[in-house]
C-alpha angles and dihedrals in degrees: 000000000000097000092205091148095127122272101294082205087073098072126063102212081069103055102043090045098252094136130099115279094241092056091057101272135108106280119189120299088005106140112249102266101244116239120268124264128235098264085054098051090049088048092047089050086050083043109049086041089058097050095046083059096056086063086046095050095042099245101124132027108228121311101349122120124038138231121209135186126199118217115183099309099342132091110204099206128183115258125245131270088359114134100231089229089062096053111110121184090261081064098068111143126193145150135196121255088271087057105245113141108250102169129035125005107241114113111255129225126309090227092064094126100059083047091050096043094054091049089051098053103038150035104256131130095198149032138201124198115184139184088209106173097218094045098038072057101055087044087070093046111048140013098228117023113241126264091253095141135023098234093091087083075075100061082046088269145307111013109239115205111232113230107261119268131173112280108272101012123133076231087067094036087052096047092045088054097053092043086046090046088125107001146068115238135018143179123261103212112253085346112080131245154331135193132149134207151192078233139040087227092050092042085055097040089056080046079055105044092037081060091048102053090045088060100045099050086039082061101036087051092053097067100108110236099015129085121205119252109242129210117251115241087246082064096047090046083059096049089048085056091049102048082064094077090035108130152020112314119224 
């Protein structure tokens, strides 16, 4: 979802904690968020950087979509309505796998509950939501986007596209789990993207190639009069054996 709710590091209610607990901030009686540990500073730098490239590469407007990192049992997030250029390391925000905030007190992301379902289902260490144009496109038009490359293999097959629900609910994060059961990455119907990783740099080079697929069948599709020709899922089954073995060995 497209987090345009003001910079919440403009106010300073937000930042010393003033605000209602609910809001992200110390409420009475709230226990002090600890600081966050080294591991956690290094994650936040990879964090804040990859979101900052989702604005350069187009895939998201502002500040929509969201990054996340897990560390041990917490998930650093990046906070609502902040412009990422504009993130510093005192502005670390994460929460624990239930959800409550542990470090920072920015608000994060409205879309905390898709980040915390896929980290409690699977295995990943990182998320990408994204707002890409092309794909968000492709999400109104079919309900499994066509086997038009075989770099789908990549993302465990053919992307489904999730039914639409409203922006951080448990009904999208629900949705987005059933269309993600074996892959990783789906659509999020007129809404943009979703892929995992064991690592924050393979999460956001499925975001890439997801982008990428959307807008070559989108163009292929466009020829008047021709139609693209599409891989059967038996090719796609080869190319999936042979991804396995995809890479240097170390």
């Amino acid at each position: 979802m497209a987090e345009q709710r003001g910079d919440e590091r403009g106010t300073g209610d937000a930042r010393e904690g003033g605000r209602d607990a609910g809001e992200g901030g110390r409420g009475a009686g709230e226990p002090r968020r600890r600081s966050a540990r080294p591991e956690e500073a290094h994650a936040w730098e990879e964090l804040v950087a990859a979101a900052r490239r989702t604005v350069a590469d187009g895939l998201v407007v502002g500040t929509s979509g969201n990054v996340s990192v897990r560390v041990g049992d917490t998930v650093l997030v990046t906070p609502s309505g902040v412009p990422y250029d504009r993130l510093t390391p005192d502005d670390v925000t994460g929460v624990g796998l239930d959800g409550r905030q542990v470090l920072g007190t920015l608000v994060p992301t409205s879309e905390l509950p898709m980040h915390l379902a896929v980290y409690r289902t699977t295995g990943a260490r990182a998320v990408v939501h994204t707002h890409a144009v092309h794909a968000t496109a492709v999400s109104t038009l079919v309900s499994e986007l066509p086997l038009i490359h075989y770099m789908a293999a990549a993302l465990g097959g053919p992307v489904r596209v999730a039914p639409y629900a409203t922006y951080g609910t448990d009904e999208l994060a629900e949705n987005m789990l059933r269309a993600l059961d074996g892959r990783s990455g789906c659509l999020l119907q007129n809404h943009g993207t979703v892929t995992h990783g064991t690592t924050l740099a393979q999460a956001y080079d499925r975001t890439a190639q997801l982008e990428w697929m959307c807008r070559l069948w989108l163009t292929a599709s466009s020829v008047p009069g021709q139609a693209p020709s599409l891989l059967s899922r038996e090719q796609l089954t080869e190319v999936e054996e042979r991804l396995r073995g995809y890479g240097q060995r170390g």
